[in-house]
XYZ file of N, CA, C and O in Angstrom:
492
model
N -12.585 7.850 18.722
C -11.342 7.121 18.864
C -11.600 5.621 18.892
O -10.773 4.854 18.425
N -12.748 5.201 19.420
C -13.059 3.775 19.480
C -13.206 3.185 18.085
O -12.819 2.047 17.851
N -13.761 3.970 17.154
C -13.914 3.489 15.787
C -12.554 3.265 15.143
O -12.364 2.298 14.401
N -11.616 4.155 15.416
C -10.286 4.015 14.822
C -9.564 2.796 15.378
O -8.895 2.073 14.636
N -9.699 2.553 16.660
C -9.071 1.368 17.262
C -9.720 0.103 16.709
O -9.023 -0.873 16.393
N -11.043 0.111 16.587
C -11.747 -1.038 16.032
C -11.312 -1.297 14.594
O -11.073 -2.443 14.201
N -11.182 -0.232 13.799
C -10.731 -0.385 12.415
C -9.322 -0.945 12.370
O -9.013 -1.813 11.548
N -8.459 -0.479 13.260
C -7.083 -0.980 13.317
C -7.053 -2.459 13.678
O -6.312 -3.242 13.072
N -7.872 -2.871 14.638
C -7.924 -4.285 15.048
C -8.449 -5.149 13.906
O -7.895 -6.222 13.621
N -9.486 -4.683 13.225
C -10.036 -5.445 12.099
C -9.012 -5.553 10.977
O -8.849 -6.627 10.377
N -8.294 -4.482 10.704
C -7.277 -4.527 9.664
C -6.127 -5.448 10.062
O -5.595 -6.182 9.231
N -5.740 -5.442 11.325
C -4.683 -6.351 11.780
C -5.125 -7.804 11.654
O -4.334 -8.672 11.240
N -6.378 -8.075 11.973
C -6.908 -9.432 11.797
C -6.925 -9.832 10.323
O -6.630 -10.988 9.985
N -7.271 -8.886 9.457
C -7.243 -9.151 8.021
C -5.836 -9.523 7.562
O -5.647 -10.491 6.820
N -4.844 -8.772 8.020
C -3.454 -9.049 7.640
C -3.032 -10.431 8.150
O -2.400 -11.206 7.427
N -3.411 -10.766 9.369
C -3.047 -12.070 9.933
C -3.723 -13.203 9.171
O -3.080 -14.197 8.812
N -5.005 -13.041 8.884
C -5.743 -14.094 8.181
C -5.206 -14.275 6.758
O -4.983 -15.407 6.308
N -4.999 -13.182 6.049
C -4.472 -13.277 4.684
C -3.059 -13.848 4.709
O -2.709 -14.697 3.873
N -2.249 -13.422 5.655
C -0.891 -13.952 5.766
C -0.876 -15.443 6.037
O -0.114 -16.193 5.409
N -1.709 -15.881 6.962
C -1.788 -17.312 7.250
C -2.356 -18.104 6.075
O -1.859 -19.182 5.744
N -3.392 -17.565 5.450
C -4.006 -18.280 4.329
C -3.029 -18.436 3.167
O -2.854 -19.546 2.633
N -2.388 -17.343 2.767
C -1.421 -17.431 1.666
C -0.196 -18.237 2.077
O 0.326 -19.022 1.297
N 0.279 -18.018 3.290
C 1.485 -18.697 3.743
C 1.321 -20.198 3.864
O 2.215 -20.962 3.509
N 0.174 -20.632 4.360
C -0.046 -22.064 4.541
C -0.470 -22.788 3.261
O -0.049 -23.917 3.016
N -1.293 -22.132 2.455
C -1.790 -22.809 1.256
C -0.841 -22.716 0.068
O -0.785 -23.637 -0.740
N -0.138 -21.610 -0.047
C 0.727 -21.405 -1.212
C 2.199 -21.322 -0.830
O 3.005 -20.778 -1.590
N 2.552 -21.811 0.330
C 3.919 -21.683 0.831
C 4.960 -22.308 -0.063
O 6.058 -21.774 -0.227
N 4.651 -23.456 -0.677
C 5.638 -24.106 -1.532
C 5.898 -23.322 -2.810
O 6.938 -23.482 -3.437
N 4.968 -22.474 -3.202
C 5.161 -21.644 -4.386
C 5.752 -20.281 -4.025
O 6.581 -19.742 -4.760
N 5.332 -19.724 -2.907
C 5.764 -18.381 -2.521
C 7.198 -18.366 -2.019
O 7.992 -17.509 -2.413
N 7.548 -19.290 -1.183
C 8.842 -19.248 -0.504
C 9.943 -19.957 -1.277
O 10.888 -20.466 -0.695
N 9.839 -19.968 -2.594
C 10.840 -20.614 -3.442
C 12.088 -19.749 -3.571
O 13.209 -20.231 -3.463
N 11.898 -18.464 -3.819
C 13.041 -17.558 -3.963
C 12.710 -16.199 -3.365
O 11.653 -16.004 -2.788
N 13.624 -15.270 -3.529
C 13.479 -13.948 -2.926
C 12.307 -13.151 -3.453
O 11.735 -12.330 -2.736
N 11.945 -13.362 -4.709
C 10.830 -12.609 -5.282
C 9.521 -12.978 -4.592
O 8.712 -12.100 -4.272
N 9.311 -14.243 -4.346
C 8.084 -14.670 -3.671
C 8.034 -14.200 -2.229
O 6.996 -13.743 -1.743
N 9.168 -14.297 -1.545
C 9.229 -13.853 -0.146
C 9.031 -12.346 -0.056
O 8.279 -11.850 0.790
N 9.689 -11.598 -0.942
C 9.535 -10.140 -0.953
C 8.117 -9.723 -1.287
O 7.566 -8.797 -0.680
N 7.497 -10.405 -2.250
C 6.119 -10.084 -2.628
C 5.157 -10.387 -1.481
O 4.239 -9.610 -1.212
N 5.372 -11.495 -0.791
C 4.517 -11.859 0.338
C 4.644 -10.845 1.461
O 3.644 -10.383 2.024
N 5.868 -10.458 1.781
C 6.093 -9.482 2.843
C 5.496 -8.126 2.485
O 4.830 -7.482 3.300
N 5.719 -7.693 1.252
C 5.191 -6.404 0.822
C 3.668 -6.422 0.723
O 3.021 -5.398 0.948
N 3.085 -7.576 0.419
C 1.632 -7.695 0.410
C 1.066 -7.440 1.798
O 0.093 -6.699 1.961
N 1.706 -8.014 2.812
C 1.233 -7.810 4.185
C 1.410 -6.358 4.625
O 0.542 -5.795 5.298
N 2.502 -5.743 4.234
C 2.726 -4.329 4.573
C 1.716 -3.445 3.854
O 1.189 -2.481 4.424
N 1.411 -3.765 2.607
C 0.453 -2.971 1.843
C -0.950 -3.091 2.421
O -1.725 -2.133 2.377
N -1.276 -4.233 2.980
C -2.600 -4.401 3.585
C -2.771 -3.580 4.861
O -3.894 -3.358 5.303
N -1.683 -3.094 5.436
C -1.752 -2.244 6.618
C -2.080 -0.795 6.229
O -2.615 -0.035 7.035
N -1.807 -0.423 4.996
C -1.969 0.970 4.573
C -3.377 1.540 4.712
O -3.516 2.726 5.003
N -4.463 0.772 4.517
C -5.786 1.369 4.743
C -5.985 1.887 6.170
O -6.683 2.883 6.375
N -5.375 1.246 7.154
C -5.474 1.756 8.528
C -4.795 3.106 8.648
O -5.311 4.019 9.296
N -3.629 3.231 8.031
C -2.932 4.510 8.074
C -3.727 5.585 7.347
O -3.795 6.730 7.802
N -4.331 5.214 6.240
C -5.158 6.160 5.496
C -6.362 6.596 6.334
O -6.742 7.762 6.322
N -6.935 5.682 7.096
C -8.081 5.998 7.944
C -7.669 6.884 9.121
O -8.396 7.806 9.501
N -6.502 6.617 9.709
C -6.038 7.417 10.837
C -5.715 8.855 10.432
O -5.954 9.782 11.183
N -5.129 9.032 9.258
C -4.693 10.356 8.830
C -5.619 10.980 7.792
O -5.199 11.826 7.017
N -6.894 10.582 7.785
C -7.819 11.084 6.779
C -8.030 12.594 6.856
O -8.266 13.239 5.846
N -7.908 13.177 8.016
C -8.116 14.619 8.141
C -6.924 15.410 7.596
O -7.069 16.563 7.228
N -5.762 14.787 7.514
C -4.566 15.481 7.054
C -4.257 15.229 5.584
O -3.362 15.846 5.035
N -5.002 14.323 4.959
C -4.747 13.975 3.566
C -5.842 14.586 2.707
O -7.027 14.489 3.019
N -5.442 15.197 1.601
C -6.421 15.787 0.696
C -7.133 14.685 -0.088
O -6.736 13.523 -0.074
N -8.183 15.072 -0.782
C -8.948 14.114 -1.576
C -8.074 13.493 -2.661
O -8.128 12.283 -2.904
N -7.263 14.316 -3.315
C -6.356 13.806 -4.346
C -5.331 12.844 -3.775
O -4.975 11.849 -4.402
N -4.858 13.116 -2.569
C -3.911 12.222 -1.911
C -4.541 10.882 -1.579
O -3.890 9.837 -1.676
N -5.818 10.916 -1.182
C -6.523 9.658 -0.891
C -6.689 8.824 -2.152
O -6.456 7.611 -2.138
N -7.079 9.477 -3.249
C -7.250 8.762 -4.516
C -5.910 8.193 -4.977
O -5.826 7.031 -5.390
N -4.868 8.993 -4.878
C -3.530 8.554 -5.281
C -3.064 7.372 -4.437
O -2.490 6.402 -4.960
N -3.323 7.413 -3.150
C -2.930 6.315 -2.261
C -3.718 5.055 -2.565
O -3.151 3.955 -2.561
N -4.991 5.171 -2.846
C -5.787 3.994 -3.188
C -5.325 3.366 -4.504
O -5.281 2.137 -4.629
N -4.975 4.190 -5.466
C -4.431 3.670 -6.730
C -3.099 2.977 -6.480
O -2.827 1.903 -7.022
N -2.256 3.573 -5.623
C -0.975 2.959 -5.273
C -1.185 1.603 -4.598
O -0.504 0.622 -4.924
N -2.127 1.529 -3.681
C -2.405 0.265 -2.994
C -2.860 -0.793 -4.002
O -2.420 -1.942 -3.956
N -3.724 -0.394 -4.935
C -4.208 -1.334 -5.942
C -3.076 -1.857 -6.815
O -2.961 -3.068 -7.043
N -2.227 -0.950 -7.315
C -1.100 -1.378 -8.155
C -0.124 -2.247 -7.369
O 0.393 -3.234 -7.883
N 0.123 -1.883 -6.134
C 1.066 -2.633 -5.315
C 0.533 -4.028 -5.002
O 1.281 -5.009 -5.055
N -0.744 -4.143 -4.666
C -1.334 -5.455 -4.418
C -1.306 -6.322 -5.678
O -1.002 -7.518 -5.613
N -1.600 -5.722 -6.826
C -1.554 -6.457 -8.094
C -0.147 -6.968 -8.366
O 0.042 -8.137 -8.730
N 0.844 -6.113 -8.174
C 2.226 -6.513 -8.401
C 2.640 -7.633 -7.448
O 3.286 -8.604 -7.856
N 2.258 -7.519 -6.195
C 2.607 -8.558 -5.217
C 1.954 -9.888 -5.553
O 2.593 -10.946 -5.460
N 0.701 -9.857 -5.968
C 0.007 -11.101 -6.305
C 0.628 -11.746 -7.539
O 0.811 -12.964 -7.592
N 0.997 -10.928 -8.528
C 1.648 -11.478 -9.729
C 2.951 -12.163 -9.363
O 3.226 -13.284 -9.814
N 3.764 -11.529 -8.541
C 5.059 -12.115 -8.205
C 4.943 -13.231 -7.169
O 5.856 -14.041 -7.061
N 3.844 -13.296 -6.429
C 3.637 -14.461 -5.571
C 3.213 -15.656 -6.408
O 3.568 -16.790 -6.107
N 2.442 -15.406 -7.478
C 2.023 -16.504 -8.352
C 3.167 -16.986 -9.238
O 3.275 -18.179 -9.517
N 3.992 -16.071 -9.702
C 5.110 -16.399 -10.591
C 6.417 -15.856 -10.025
O 6.985 -14.895 -10.552
N 6.946 -16.450 -8.958
C 8.216 -15.945 -8.411
C 9.400 -16.210 -9.325
O 10.482 -15.675 -9.113
N 9.193 -17.004 -10.366
C 10.279 -17.307 -11.301
C 10.680 -16.084 -12.130
O 11.735 -16.095 -12.769
N 9.859 -15.033 -12.115
C 10.242 -13.805 -12.827
C 11.518 -13.218 -12.254
O 12.244 -12.520 -12.940
N 11.759 -13.441 -10.990
C 13.013 -13.020 -10.370
C 12.880 -11.823 -9.460
O 11.959 -11.017 -9.560
N 13.862 -11.732 -8.570
C 13.861 -10.661 -7.574
C 14.160 -9.301 -8.204
O 13.612 -8.289 -7.788
N 15.012 -9.280 -9.221
C 15.329 -7.994 -9.857
C 14.106 -7.404 -10.536
O 13.840 -6.196 -10.414
N 13.355 -8.234 -11.228
C 12.146 -7.744 -11.896
C 11.127 -7.249 -10.866
O 10.459 -6.231 -11.082
N 11.032 -7.953 -9.739
C 10.095 -7.533 -8.709
C 10.462 -6.169 -8.151
O 9.610 -5.278 -8.045
N 11.712 -5.976 -7.790
C 12.094 -4.701 -7.191
C 12.116 -3.569 -8.203
O 11.879 -2.410 -7.847
N 12.361 -3.871 -9.469
C 12.282 -2.824 -10.494
C 10.841 -2.361 -10.651
O 10.570 -1.151 -10.706
N 9.898 -3.294 -10.711
C 8.495 -2.880 -10.834
C 8.012 -2.169 -9.572
O 7.243 -1.211 -9.656
N 8.482 -2.608 -8.408
C 8.128 -1.907 -7.170
C 8.693 -0.488 -7.172
O 8.019 0.451 -6.743
N 9.909 -0.335 -7.624
C 10.512 1.000 -7.688
C 9.729 1.901 -8.636
O 9.513 3.089 -8.337
N 9.284 1.362 -9.752
C 8.490 2.149 -10.700
C 7.165 2.566 -10.066
O 6.747 3.730 -10.170
N 6.498 1.643 -9.377
C 5.216 1.954 -8.738
C 5.400 3.013 -7.650
O 4.631 3.976 -7.563
N 6.428 2.869 -6.846
C 6.676 3.836 -5.770
C 7.050 5.198 -6.343
O 6.575 6.238 -5.855
N 7.862 5.230 -7.389
C 8.228 6.510 -8.016
C 7.010 7.205 -8.615
O 6.859 8.422 -8.475
N 6.144 6.451 -9.269
C 4.927 7.050 -9.823
C 4.029 7.599 -8.718
O 3.422 8.664 -8.862
N 3.961 6.893 -7.608
C 3.174 7.360 -6.463
C 3.737 8.665 -5.916
O 3.002 9.615 -5.660
N 5.049 8.718 -5.738
C 5.671 9.936 -5.202
C 5.539 11.111 -6.168
O 5.285 12.239 -5.743
N 5.674 10.854 -7.455
C 5.506 11.928 -8.442
C 4.062 12.431 -8.420
O 3.823 13.648 -8.471
N 3.099 11.514 -8.323
C 1.694 11.930 -8.268
C 1.414 12.760 -7.021
O 0.697 13.770 -7.080
N 2.001 12.381 -5.891
C 1.816 13.174 -4.673
C 2.451 14.554 -4.804
O 1.884 15.553 -4.347
N 3.617 14.618 -5.431
C 4.258 15.927 -5.646
C 3.425 16.816 -6.560
O 3.299 18.017 -6.318
N 2.841 16.237 -7.590
C 1.984 17.014 -8.485
C 0.756 17.516 -7.737
O 0.358 18.678 -7.876
N 0.166 16.674 -6.911
C -1.000 17.092 -6.124
C -0.617 18.210 -5.157
O -1.349 19.191 -5.010
N 0.522 18.065 -4.512
C 0.974 19.117 -3.597
C 1.236 20.421 -4.332
O 0.923 21.507 -3.849
N 1.822 20.337 -5.517
C 2.132 21.550 -6.280
C 0.868 22.221 -6.811
O 0.779 23.447 -6.839
N -0.108 21.458 -7.221
C -1.318 22.039 -7.788
C -2.232 22.652 -6.740
O -2.907 23.646 -7.005
N -2.275 22.074 -5.564
C -3.205 22.532 -4.539
C -2.490 23.140 -3.340
O -2.921 22.986 -2.206
N -1.424 23.826 -3.600
C -0.625 24.442 -2.543
C -1.376 25.641 -1.973
O -1.897 26.472 -2.698
N -1.408 25.728 -0.661
C -1.989 26.894 0.004
C -0.921 27.967 0.045
O 0.194 27.729 0.495
N -1.276 29.146 -0.361
C -0.288 30.220 -0.431
C -0.174 31.011 0.872
O 0.479 32.034 0.919
N -0.804 30.555 1.916
C -0.713 31.245 3.192
C -1.755 32.327 3.320
O -2.610 32.520 2.457
N -1.680 33.116 4.396
C -2.694 34.168 4.602
C -2.523 35.290 3.584
O -1.405 35.687 3.249
N -3.640 35.775 3.096
C -3.616 36.869 2.137
C -3.589 38.196 2.860
O -4.239 38.387 3.867
N -2.808 39.106 2.301
C -2.735 40.457 2.898
C -3.842 41.299 2.288
O -4.153 41.211 1.126
N -4.397 42.173 3.138
C -5.484 43.048 2.632
C -5.105 44.480 2.680
O -4.408 45.014 3.378
């Protein structure tokens, strides 16, 4: 349990440091419109996900872990793109986020359907 708490504290420090670094150095570019603010907020939320993945590692299958890591990568990429170019607009940001989230949920459903446990077998 101490390792999990330590990992959570380190991840929280990472989120704080990244939030402060991006917020202070790139604030004039990020906080221009809703797309930059939404991307910044979602970036911080996405950086919390590795802690959740670490806490629930015993309940998540290998395919679910791979799918979640791919989702985190795509989400971080999308957030960084829209933090660098918030002029793309808030609609474009939320449409791409919706596509990424839908693909993640579909991938999880496929993993659940393929590796479903059929319960105890009768003999």
